[in-house]
């Protein structure tokens, strides 16, 4: 086991990792920018090193500074948390070359899963369904028509060079396809200087379902169940829950099976999350794999009773998993609300000084935060300031707990997403469980 | 009330909805006003009280961002950094400070057998090497950015330094 | 008073209807103003008043634990108590206050068909019944402990009162 | 189900009950003394009523005021919490006569279990072992000698009118008995004006083991496992854990069986705790039954996943338990530390204003407290200011979590028992699990 771990992150996830280390008896080194000198993660760690100015590029993304900090403190491993360097294959490689263990998968796995088209091919070859569409870019209108006929309408035309919602068009039926193709092609040409186009099936109002997997370096791979992360705004998750209120037990097992098969086929070793879109017909499609610990790992911890960060550290140190798939039992229901320092309806960041703080408590409540009274929420970093997680015997109890806990949660001095969470929890769509990735945007129009 | 407390009061005042505040205590009077729409603060500090540290009216602890938790004894004693609060405090009192631009190990000489780049009392010119910081097996030479006399060398040879830590105090001339 | 207390005071001041406040205590003086065009009412509190416990704004008041959480709208609206912050605030401004010695329902008359024990403006003597408070089916007569003129009757007839709630203001004579 | 519950208590347990009510959708009324006007339980409740001055006798123990508060707010039930009126049979009777449901057992059950000699006879008749000894007071030295011979030395001589550790003497062997009897008899006569004496077996260094039971008004009775509450100082529990680290599975079942049998025999309906002494030989003896929710109910909640306060409310409203004994599963291990506002070594109360607060968080941590920054810990009430509860997959993880959480817990402005808890958790005796009711006092001599 490692003797000392450097945590190359800040905020709640840095504290989360320090807590796991303390419970494992491992010494910790916090790194921080000059702006984070008084942060809780610096106070909670055994040692701390200032690695640069407030800007992330010069501090939390500053590879030489972080490696140097590990070297001068004799840390034998680095935990990257999420964001920052967590899925940076080059950083993982530098760690390796400096004989510092990177707590995560191999650089090669990070690299292969980081390239989305590559990840899609890997998933396909491991037998997972992927969104059907053209093999590469479209050569002709006839090809587009024949593929669309095969995969059924509606389909989506996408500019290869597009992204962030630009250079896309949904086509509902064959007669519209030819002209839509012309339009997207010319848009793409003028917008991106590349008029190549591909076509895939358009998934209407899907759920975002992800499977938490865990694999050690002794060939053991297992699934820790699903998470429903469909409450999103601009692809940012806001509420996550497990088990998904809509998935049948058989779909859950089937999807989990694909996630495990993918990890097994590529020889993956660490925690990982395999993400799927799940549509109204119960069909599902692999979209990507995240090779890091995720913000929402907490709900999986609540229902499995496992400490995923500890397991991640144990796996990185070469230990064998101490249990098998059969030992994993899901108890009750868990929901997480991400409390962001944002205007709850405009979503504009709202940094500031915390003037008051009341953290909810009692049975089934977990809070992960780096806030304290008079701490500063800074504009340099992401706006997530607290995670509120509840665990109930069933979804109804978890919902009641979340409502209760949100009503107790007071963060003075900044605007937060707490009022929005109460709105979402009060919406019929959320209560029914039949919500999807478009639900929040539509709810916002009604508020 | 010391300068940092006044700075804090300014921030509190800025974020408040009020237009004017005046605080007077033991010979120190602070008056702040917001101008209609322009939102500018005017701070009047009576000269005799403003600088003197004994003008502080409240226990330090009540204002300074109070640590929500105390570090354990073992943690502070195991802190590996060469610089201390005292040294950086001392540093800010006097001349020009050369700070560490990166994390690494501080060496006063280019190699273990060479003489140090500079000694206290030496005169240095801009661009002259003062030390090296080893980071990721690379020796990074740190140069003086002013002309002057080296008054203090803060870290010990061979000790780690963190970003922004004071290395040298140079009296410019 | 330290900075965090001043900060609290600012918030209390902001949320108040007053335009200016000056607090002086043990060599510390704090003066705050709001922009004159917004506020009409000006309340000036003398240094003496600020120390007197009856004053609604005192250094103590600024330390008073502020709500760490706000009650929900529904909760405050459903509060069943007859007395309000206004009435008790008003109460503290003037004469002798007769407070509720117990929890119960406030009745101004011994029975629904009887006339009230007292009306505003009446002169009362010590030992004279002012009202009854019904608790656990028992009618408890509340008597005046001073001689004077009834200036105000705070709770409405038939409304619940809680312990220590002001019932009557009596101007002693 | 009830529509509105009045909580006749203050501090953390009042908040605990308000939380349960909120999650059940039941409106709440807080009562408070003038000193508690700004307390968190008042803020969290839907309504509040001031019931008297700071002294407990005139407020939280003021029955007419509390009943009147329930009447003017139209509360249909009263939850007494623990302490104050929780085991006051007369209060439960007044509630009954005023048509207000008392959330607890019947007045008769409170009364019968409140009389210790009566409770002992009930337990005996239900087949539970009780501490062997004389039937009533001793008539002669010969009688004492013959009973002591039968139950084996050491034995304890106790003045009938004694209490609080006075008028007691341990006798190790027969030759000492006669003279000890003389001494205790004359001590008792002069100290209490009553020289009657009884004799019972002296249980050396026992564990305090208690069984949480739950019984509805439909004849269902079940056990929710044991708690080991042996870390005590002057009969005040300081740390509780479940499962007891020393009990074998078979003893646990046996003792639980006795607890359930006692509750069933007397027709008990509510939550209850049956307390036993467990000696070095594995013998155990009924000592008393508590007819209220207990401070340490939290650890049972962690390992069973149940919300005991909700169950208690459901039972009082006449609902049937929704599960059977077979549905109860114990998951992992849970420990509670009571954080008191006391000098940790002198145990003198230490009231004061809270100047700073950092509440531990992260996985497996639960905190129940009424503290907030600038709140006041008052001398009028008991010194318990927070309960820190951890839940781990096993005892080792729970211990690591508790150490970690205690190190994060900062309460500024008052002295607390936190340093003492760290000492206890670091002691070999506690770590081994082989601690008993005398362990803490001995540990304190060594600190």
Coordinates of C-alpha atoms in Angstrom, one line a residue, chain B residues 1 5 8-9 12 16-26 36 57-58 62-63, chain C residues 1-4 6-7 10 13-14 25-35 37:
Chain B
X1 CA -8.2 47.4 13.4
X5 CA -9.3 44.2 8.7
X8 CA -12.2 43.0 4.9
X9 CA -14.5 45.7 6.1
X12 CA -18.3 43.6 3.6
X16 CA -23.9 45.4 1.4
X17 CA -26.8 47.5 0.4
X18 CA -25.9 50.4 2.6
X19 CA -24.5 53.7 1.4
X20 CA -22.2 54.9 4.2
X21 CA -20.4 53.4 7.1
X22 CA -18.2 55.1 9.7
X23 CA -16.3 53.1 12.3
X24 CA -14.3 54.8 15.1
X25 CA -12.3 53.1 17.7
X26 CA -9.4 54.0 19.9
X36 CA -24.7 57.1 -6.1
X57 CA -8.9 47.1 18.2
X58 CA -10.0 43.6 18.3
X62 CA -11.8 37.4 15.7
X63 CA -11.1 38.8 12.2
Chain C
X1 CA -17.9 44.6 18.7
X2 CA -15.6 43.0 16.1
X3 CA -15.9 42.9 12.4
X4 CA -18.2 39.9 12.2
X6 CA -20.4 44.8 12.5
X7 CA -21.2 42.7 9.5
X10 CA -25.0 45.8 8.6
X13 CA -29.6 47.5 9.4
X14 CA -30.2 46.6 5.8
X25 CA -19.9 51.3 23.0
X26 CA -16.7 51.3 25.0
X27 CA -14.8 53.6 22.7
X28 CA -16.2 52.1 19.5
X29 CA -18.6 54.1 17.4
X30 CA -20.3 52.8 14.3
X31 CA -22.4 55.0 12.1
X32 CA -24.3 53.6 9.0
X33 CA -26.5 55.4 6.6
X34 CA -28.6 54.4 3.7
X35 CA -29.1 56.6 0.7
X37 CA -33.7 59.3 -1.4

